[in-house]
């Protein structure tokens, strides 16, 4: 009835639209595809109408995030299906002018989630030639009070739990990527980080030079994580949202229950498992900054 298969967008509350628009357009290299009557700005790094949404607000932080789905059923039938799973979902028409069959609900931690069938056409085709220009938004990490409960909730939507770091950091996927969503048990709420996928290691490294030349400090990395094995590096956008740049992440072969073999895998084959924190955060021995925890 419902197949969720892609992280489509992340939307942010924004206090300083000028600074954030400059970052996402000129630094991150997304294409501005639309500004709506409320002043919300839509940015794409793909054929999608948008992957990032900036919403004028009196605060900063994550507003909502959305996943693309397919279903043989109508939107009403999908909503009924979700209700049968104990998820109170409804139609959503607001805020996303071109998306089709949008469904809204709140997850158990109160995060606003959208499901959409079609992303809608963007009138601006092609990719930027300046800025980071990521392949895609790869994954989103949010702080929660109970990662285990959150993992169980997203399993109902068809996500797989790939890895854990001990019992406080759960990784979820709805496709071949090691994770598209993860949950970090914390005493606070909010986004931990949004990850942008680089084309390769050279793209990542040249991007770090580009960031520094544009006054953006690197707060950690690059190094290779254990869970996911992605080479990762972190910085902040102008309103303090932590942005990960990554490449070379694990590819999940769901049918086999393993990650596609790589030379740097510790286990052979590498299967979903529980990692210890010290063995997981940096396989290259880079000290983990307090800014990340
Ligand atoms: Fe990440």
mmCIF file of C-alpha atoms and ligand atoms in Angstrom:
data_model
loop_
_atom_site.group_PDB
_atom_site.id
_atom_site.type_symbol
_atom_site.label_atom_id
_atom_site.label_comp_id
_atom_site.label_asym_id
_atom_site.label_seq_id
_atom_site.Cartn_x
_atom_site.Cartn_y
_atom_site.Cartn_z
ATOM 1 C CA UNK A 1 0.000 0.000 0.000
ATOM 2 C CA UNK A 2 2.767 2.439 0.855
ATOM 3 C CA UNK A 3 6.392 2.494 -0.290
ATOM 4 C CA UNK A 4 8.439 5.391 1.080
ATOM 5 C CA UNK A 5 11.685 5.571 -0.874
ATOM 6 C CA UNK A 6 13.374 8.966 -0.727
ATOM 7 C CA UNK A 7 14.176 11.888 1.551
ATOM 8 C CA UNK A 8 12.717 14.719 -0.497
ATOM 9 C CA UNK A 9 13.176 17.932 1.432
ATOM 10 C CA UNK A 10 14.014 19.629 4.685
ATOM 11 C CA UNK A 11 12.255 22.870 5.621
ATOM 12 C CA UNK A 12 13.681 25.364 8.098
ATOM 13 C CA UNK A 13 12.363 28.211 10.212
ATOM 14 C CA UNK A 14 14.488 31.204 9.267
ATOM 15 C CA UNK A 15 15.034 34.526 11.016
ATOM 16 C CA UNK A 16 17.527 36.075 8.596
ATOM 17 C CA UNK A 17 16.242 35.161 5.151
ATOM 18 C CA UNK A 18 18.900 37.193 3.373
ATOM 19 C CA UNK A 19 21.787 35.386 5.059
ATOM 20 C CA UNK A 20 20.213 31.946 4.717
ATOM 21 C CA UNK A 21 19.246 32.469 1.064
ATOM 22 C CA UNK A 22 22.788 33.574 0.337
ATOM 23 C CA UNK A 23 24.182 30.461 2.033
ATOM 24 C CA UNK A 24 21.885 27.939 0.321
ATOM 25 C CA UNK A 25 22.181 29.572 -3.102
ATOM 26 C CA UNK A 26 25.765 30.870 -3.246
ATOM 27 C CA UNK A 27 27.577 28.600 -0.773
ATOM 28 C CA UNK A 28 25.604 25.334 -0.808
ATOM 29 C CA UNK A 29 24.969 25.781 -4.530
ATOM 30 C CA UNK A 30 21.258 25.003 -4.603
ATOM 31 C CA UNK A 31 19.058 26.606 -7.267
ATOM 32 C CA UNK A 32 16.313 28.978 -6.122
ATOM 33 C CA UNK A 33 13.230 27.639 -7.896
ATOM 34 C CA UNK A 34 10.464 29.712 -6.334
ATOM 35 C CA UNK A 35 9.596 32.298 -3.726
ATOM 36 C CA UNK A 36 5.961 32.112 -2.660
ATOM 37 C CA UNK A 37 3.574 34.841 -1.503
ATOM 38 C CA UNK A 38 4.545 34.252 2.118
ATOM 39 C CA UNK A 39 8.219 34.801 1.339
ATOM 40 C CA UNK A 40 9.190 31.150 1.674
ATOM 41 C CA UNK A 41 12.091 30.269 -0.610
ATOM 42 C CA UNK A 42 12.391 26.901 -2.380
ATOM 43 C CA UNK A 43 15.746 25.488 -3.455
ATOM 44 C CA UNK A 44 16.641 22.438 -5.521
ATOM 45 C CA UNK A 45 19.793 20.454 -6.177
ATOM 46 C CA UNK A 46 18.056 17.935 -8.403
ATOM 47 C CA UNK A 47 15.156 17.618 -10.818
ATOM 48 C CA UNK A 48 12.848 18.070 -7.824
ATOM 49 C CA UNK A 49 11.063 21.377 -7.396
ATOM 50 C CA UNK A 50 12.694 21.709 -4.007
ATOM 51 C CA UNK A 51 14.946 19.934 -1.561
ATOM 52 C CA UNK A 52 15.387 22.831 0.876
ATOM 53 C CA UNK A 53 12.660 25.239 2.009
ATOM 54 C CA UNK A 54 13.375 28.420 3.989
ATOM 55 C CA UNK A 55 10.336 29.771 5.835
ATOM 56 C CA UNK A 56 10.383 33.289 7.364
ATOM 57 C CA UNK A 57 9.976 32.925 11.111
ATOM 58 C CA UNK A 58 10.833 34.411 14.484
ATOM 59 C CA UNK A 59 13.043 31.414 15.251
ATOM 60 C CA UNK A 60 15.533 29.035 13.661
ATOM 61 C CA UNK A 61 15.608 25.260 13.305
ATOM 62 C CA UNK A 62 13.881 22.439 11.511
ATOM 63 C CA UNK A 63 10.262 23.095 10.459
ATOM 64 C CA UNK A 64 9.401 19.843 8.730
ATOM 65 C CA UNK A 65 10.828 17.185 6.445
ATOM 66 C CA UNK A 66 9.335 15.172 3.628
ATOM 67 C CA UNK A 67 9.640 11.791 1.975
ATOM 68 C CA UNK A 68 8.521 10.698 -1.467
ATOM 69 C CA UNK A 69 6.263 7.670 -1.694
ATOM 70 C CA UNK A 70 4.593 5.453 -4.243
ATOM 71 C CA UNK A 71 1.341 3.590 -3.808
ATOM 72 C CA UNK A 72 -1.260 1.898 -5.933
ATOM 73 C CA UNK A 73 -3.850 3.496 -3.669
ATOM 74 C CA UNK A 74 -5.298 6.997 -3.698
ATOM 75 C CA UNK A 75 -4.148 9.596 -1.174
ATOM 76 C CA UNK A 76 -7.304 8.907 0.846
ATOM 77 C CA UNK A 77 -6.513 5.203 0.893
ATOM 78 C CA UNK A 78 -2.942 5.879 1.989
ATOM 79 C CA UNK A 79 -4.252 8.067 4.813
ATOM 80 C CA UNK A 80 -6.613 5.267 5.857
ATOM 81 C CA UNK A 81 -3.696 2.839 5.719
ATOM 82 C CA UNK A 82 -1.670 5.117 7.982
ATOM 83 C CA UNK A 83 -4.596 5.373 10.390
ATOM 84 C CA UNK A 84 -4.749 1.577 10.513
ATOM 85 C CA UNK A 85 -1.123 1.737 11.687
ATOM 86 C CA UNK A 86 -2.081 4.188 14.422
ATOM 87 C CA UNK A 87 -0.756 7.243 12.571
ATOM 88 C CA UNK A 88 -3.125 10.208 12.502
ATOM 89 C CA UNK A 89 -2.426 11.597 9.050
ATOM 90 C CA UNK A 90 -4.284 14.142 6.946
ATOM 91 C CA UNK A 91 -4.151 15.885 3.580
ATOM 92 C CA UNK A 92 -1.725 18.772 3.411
ATOM 93 C CA UNK A 93 -2.086 21.485 0.797
ATOM 94 C CA UNK A 94 -0.196 24.282 2.467
ATOM 95 C CA UNK A 95 3.315 25.382 1.816
ATOM 96 C CA UNK A 96 4.234 23.108 -1.057
ATOM 97 C CA UNK A 97 2.584 24.567 -4.145
ATOM 98 C CA UNK A 98 3.626 22.027 -6.749
ATOM 99 C CA UNK A 99 3.797 18.741 -4.878
ATOM 100 C CA UNK A 100 1.142 16.124 -5.511
ATOM 101 C CA UNK A 101 -0.846 14.082 -2.993
ATOM 102 C CA UNK A 102 0.840 15.497 0.082
ATOM 103 C CA UNK A 103 0.077 13.847 3.421
ATOM 104 C CA UNK A 104 0.994 15.324 6.804
ATOM 105 C CA UNK A 105 1.448 13.833 10.252
ATOM 106 C CA UNK A 106 3.481 14.326 13.380
ATOM 107 C CA UNK A 107 5.811 11.590 14.515
ATOM 108 C CA UNK A 108 5.876 10.552 18.208
ATOM 109 C CA UNK A 109 8.527 13.158 18.987
ATOM 110 C CA UNK A 110 6.414 15.939 17.478
ATOM 111 C CA UNK A 111 8.339 16.418 14.245
ATOM 112 C CA UNK A 112 6.184 17.496 11.294
ATOM 113 C CA UNK A 113 6.498 14.969 8.495
ATOM 114 C CA UNK A 114 5.200 15.200 4.947
ATOM 115 C CA UNK A 115 4.767 12.377 2.481
ATOM 116 C CA UNK A 116 4.361 13.320 -1.177
ATOM 117 C CA UNK A 117 3.756 11.306 -4.317
ATOM 118 C CA UNK A 118 5.233 13.707 -6.862
ATOM 119 C CA UNK A 119 7.669 16.507 -6.317
ATOM 120 C CA UNK A 120 6.315 18.738 -9.072
ATOM 121 C CA UNK A 121 8.029 20.357 -11.997
ATOM 122 C CA UNK A 122 10.722 22.934 -11.559
ATOM 123 C CA UNK A 123 10.851 25.613 -14.227
ATOM 124 C CA UNK A 124 14.571 26.043 -13.709
ATOM 125 C CA UNK A 125 16.461 23.119 -15.152
ATOM 126 C CA UNK A 126 20.042 22.121 -14.606
ATOM 127 C CA UNK A 127 22.565 22.421 -11.854
ATOM 128 C CA UNK A 128 24.468 25.375 -10.526
ATOM 129 C CA UNK A 129 28.048 25.811 -11.664
ATOM 130 C CA UNK A 130 29.225 27.472 -8.443
ATOM 131 C CA UNK A 131 29.019 26.556 -4.787
ATOM 132 C CA UNK A 132 28.987 23.114 -3.190
ATOM 133 C CA UNK A 133 26.283 21.698 -5.524
ATOM 134 C CA UNK A 134 25.626 18.425 -3.671
ATOM 135 C CA UNK A 135 24.225 15.365 -5.381
ATOM 136 C CA UNK A 136 21.301 15.337 -3.009
ATOM 137 C CA UNK A 137 20.207 15.775 0.575
ATOM 138 C CA UNK A 138 21.341 12.407 1.842
ATOM 139 C CA UNK A 139 20.066 12.152 5.376
ATOM 140 C CA UNK A 140 18.592 14.006 8.284
ATOM 141 C CA UNK A 141 19.454 13.469 11.947
ATOM 142 C CA UNK A 142 17.140 14.656 14.712
ATOM 143 C CA UNK A 143 17.309 14.695 18.484
ATOM 144 C CA UNK A 144 14.637 12.672 20.241
ATOM 145 C CA UNK A 145 13.747 11.664 23.792
ATOM 146 C CA UNK A 146 13.493 7.961 22.902
ATOM 147 C CA UNK A 147 15.395 6.738 19.844
ATOM 148 C CA UNK A 148 14.165 3.163 20.262
ATOM 149 C CA UNK A 149 10.498 4.210 20.158
ATOM 150 C CA UNK A 150 11.184 6.475 17.198
ATOM 151 C CA UNK A 151 12.888 3.625 15.311
ATOM 152 C CA UNK A 152 9.865 1.397 15.907
ATOM 153 C CA UNK A 153 7.535 4.117 14.635
ATOM 154 C CA UNK A 154 9.422 4.567 11.356
ATOM 155 C CA UNK A 155 9.525 0.809 10.844
ATOM 156 C CA UNK A 156 5.743 1.079 10.461
ATOM 157 C CA UNK A 157 6.388 3.321 7.451
ATOM 158 C CA UNK A 158 8.609 0.641 5.926
ATOM 159 C CA UNK A 159 11.984 1.946 7.058
ATOM 160 C CA UNK A 160 14.720 -0.532 7.999
ATOM 161 C CA UNK A 161 16.889 -0.109 11.083
ATOM 162 C CA UNK A 162 20.416 -0.536 9.762
ATOM 163 C CA UNK A 163 22.706 0.222 12.691
ATOM 164 C CA UNK A 164 22.835 1.498 16.251
ATOM 165 C CA UNK A 165 25.527 3.333 18.152
ATOM 166 C CA UNK A 166 25.059 1.634 21.501
ATOM 167 C CA UNK A 167 21.432 2.291 22.464
ATOM 168 C CA UNK A 168 21.165 6.021 21.850
ATOM 169 C CA UNK A 169 21.651 6.581 18.101
ATOM 170 C CA UNK A 170 19.496 4.646 15.649
ATOM 171 C CA UNK A 171 19.957 4.611 11.868
ATOM 172 C CA UNK A 172 17.067 4.143 9.439
ATOM 173 C CA UNK A 173 16.835 3.740 5.686
ATOM 174 C CA UNK A 174 14.073 3.508 3.124
ATOM 175 C CA UNK A 175 16.353 2.791 0.152
ATOM 176 C CA UNK A 176 19.914 1.635 -0.667
ATOM 177 C CA UNK A 177 21.618 4.336 1.415
ATOM 178 C CA UNK A 178 22.876 3.220 4.828
ATOM 179 C CA UNK A 179 20.677 5.871 6.430
ATOM 180 C CA UNK A 180 18.305 8.579 5.318
ATOM 181 C CA UNK A 181 17.118 9.354 8.822
ATOM 182 C CA UNK A 182 18.609 8.864 12.227
ATOM 183 C CA UNK A 183 17.632 9.523 15.803
ATOM 184 C CA UNK A 184 19.887 10.765 18.555
ATOM 185 C CA UNK A 185 18.592 10.355 22.104
ATOM 186 C CA UNK A 186 19.012 13.713 23.804
ATOM 187 C CA UNK A 187 17.549 15.910 26.507
ATOM 188 C CA UNK A 188 16.872 18.537 23.851
ATOM 189 C CA UNK A 189 14.819 18.493 20.661
ATOM 190 C CA UNK A 190 15.657 19.682 17.188
ATOM 191 C CA UNK A 191 17.742 18.763 14.210
ATOM 192 C CA UNK A 192 21.188 17.390 14.901
ATOM 193 C CA UNK A 193 22.383 17.680 11.305
ATOM 194 C CA UNK A 194 21.389 17.630 7.668
ATOM 195 C CA UNK A 195 23.767 15.753 5.361
ATOM 196 C CA UNK A 196 24.561 16.720 1.777
ATOM 197 C CA UNK A 197 26.073 14.057 -0.468
ATOM 198 C CA UNK A 198 29.252 14.996 -2.343
ATOM 199 C CA UNK A 199 30.197 13.413 -5.665
ATOM 200 C CA UNK A 200 33.443 11.958 -4.345
ATOM 201 C CA UNK A 201 36.295 12.629 -1.919
ATOM 202 C CA UNK A 202 37.912 15.186 -4.210
ATOM 203 C CA UNK A 203 34.652 17.128 -4.348
ATOM 204 C CA UNK A 204 34.478 17.040 -0.547
ATOM 205 C CA UNK A 205 38.058 18.271 -0.092
ATOM 206 C CA UNK A 206 37.790 21.039 -2.679
ATOM 207 C CA UNK A 207 34.550 22.085 -1.013
ATOM 208 C CA UNK A 208 36.335 22.521 2.327
ATOM 209 C CA UNK A 209 38.754 24.962 0.679
ATOM 210 C CA UNK A 210 35.784 26.723 -0.906
ATOM 211 C CA UNK A 211 33.997 27.011 2.452
ATOM 212 C CA UNK A 212 37.006 28.459 4.234
ATOM 213 C CA UNK A 213 37.616 30.939 1.431
ATOM 214 C CA UNK A 214 34.036 32.075 1.996
ATOM 215 C CA UNK A 215 34.435 32.449 5.750
ATOM 216 C CA UNK A 216 32.793 29.195 6.801
ATOM 217 C CA UNK A 217 34.673 27.268 9.494
ATOM 218 C CA UNK A 218 34.858 23.489 9.575
ATOM 219 C CA UNK A 219 33.803 22.200 13.002
ATOM 220 C CA UNK A 220 34.841 18.552 12.607
ATOM 221 C CA UNK A 221 36.454 16.258 10.099
ATOM 222 C CA UNK A 222 36.917 15.042 7.560
ATOM 223 C CA UNK A 223 37.042 11.492 8.845
ATOM 224 C CA UNK A 224 35.336 8.214 8.124
ATOM 225 C CA UNK A 225 32.483 7.217 10.404
ATOM 226 C CA UNK A 226 32.000 3.605 11.508
ATOM 227 C CA UNK A 227 28.248 3.196 11.174
ATOM 228 C CA UNK A 228 27.625 4.019 7.530
ATOM 229 C CA UNK A 229 31.360 4.328 6.784
ATOM 230 C CA UNK A 230 30.735 7.693 5.176
ATOM 231 C CA UNK A 231 33.634 10.144 4.968
ATOM 232 C CA UNK A 232 32.116 13.117 6.745
ATOM 233 C CA UNK A 233 32.862 16.723 7.608
ATOM 234 C CA UNK A 234 30.668 19.253 9.408
ATOM 235 C CA UNK A 235 30.002 23.002 9.410
ATOM 236 C CA UNK A 236 27.155 25.326 10.380
ATOM 237 C CA UNK A 237 24.839 27.315 8.149
ATOM 238 C CA UNK A 238 24.268 30.973 9.141
ATOM 239 C CA UNK A 239 21.515 30.102 11.668
ATOM 240 C CA UNK A 240 23.382 27.321 13.431
ATOM 241 C CA UNK A 241 21.975 24.308 11.599
ATOM 242 C CA UNK A 242 24.727 21.697 11.500
ATOM 243 C CA UNK A 243 25.473 20.610 7.932
ATOM 244 C CA UNK A 244 27.362 17.413 7.152
ATOM 245 C CA UNK A 245 29.126 16.944 3.843
ATOM 246 C CA UNK A 246 29.715 13.281 3.079
ATOM 247 C CA UNK A 247 30.694 10.810 0.421
ATOM 248 C CA UNK A 248 31.362 7.094 0.040
ATOM 249 C CA UNK A 249 28.622 5.881 2.379
ATOM 250 C CA UNK A 250 27.587 2.269 2.813
ATOM 251 C CA UNK A 251 25.185 0.779 0.289
ATOM 252 C CA UNK A 252 22.526 -1.402 1.905
ATOM 253 C CA UNK A 253 21.576 -4.617 0.144
ATOM 254 C CA UNK A 254 18.324 -5.270 1.901
ATOM 255 C CA UNK A 255 17.726 -8.562 0.109
ATOM 256 C CA UNK A 256 20.944 -9.960 1.645
ATOM 257 C CA UNK A 257 20.852 -8.094 4.937
ATOM 258 C CA UNK A 258 24.391 -6.771 4.386
ATOM 259 C CA UNK A 259 26.173 -3.668 3.191
ATOM 260 C CA UNK A 260 27.841 -3.925 -0.181
ATOM 261 C CA UNK A 261 31.382 -5.119 0.632
ATOM 262 C CA UNK A 262 34.061 -2.423 0.828
ATOM 263 C CA UNK A 263 37.799 -2.696 1.604
ATOM 264 C CA UNK A 264 37.395 -0.719 4.833
ATOM 265 C CA UNK A 265 34.658 -2.816 6.342
ATOM 266 C CA UNK A 266 35.637 -4.259 9.700
ATOM 267 C CA UNK A 267 33.317 -7.233 9.477
ATOM 268 C CA UNK A 268 33.025 -9.544 6.490
ATOM 269 C CA UNK A 269 30.275 -9.395 5.537
ATOM 270 C CA UNK A 270 29.260 -6.142 7.225
ATOM 271 C CA UNK A 271 25.777 -6.561 8.655
ATOM 272 C CA UNK A 272 23.567 -4.149 10.593
ATOM 273 C CA UNK A 273 24.783 -4.153 14.186
ATOM 274 C CA UNK A 274 25.277 -2.195 17.405
ATOM 275 C CA UNK A 275 28.489 -0.133 17.400
ATOM 276 C CA UNK A 276 30.398 1.140 20.417
ATOM 277 C CA UNK A 277 30.729 4.908 20.363
ATOM 278 C CA UNK A 278 34.542 4.977 20.353
ATOM 279 C CA UNK A 279 34.849 2.555 17.449
ATOM 280 C CA UNK A 280 32.182 4.269 15.442
ATOM 281 C CA UNK A 281 32.595 8.021 15.336
ATOM 282 C CA UNK A 282 35.955 8.173 13.599
ATOM 283 C CA UNK A 283 37.795 5.314 11.955
ATOM 284 C CA UNK A 284 40.659 7.734 11.218
ATOM 285 C CA UNK A 285 41.256 8.696 14.863
ATOM 286 C CA UNK A 286 40.094 12.285 14.490
ATOM 287 C CA UNK A 287 39.011 13.704 17.866
ATOM 288 C CA UNK A 288 35.292 14.231 18.062
ATOM 289 C CA UNK A 289 34.429 17.821 18.872
ATOM 290 C CA UNK A 290 31.987 18.611 21.631
ATOM 291 C CA UNK A 291 30.021 20.596 19.065
ATOM 292 C CA UNK A 292 28.687 17.355 17.648
ATOM 293 C CA UNK A 293 27.244 15.834 20.797
HETATM 294 FE FE1 LIG B 1 25.245 12.100 9.271
#
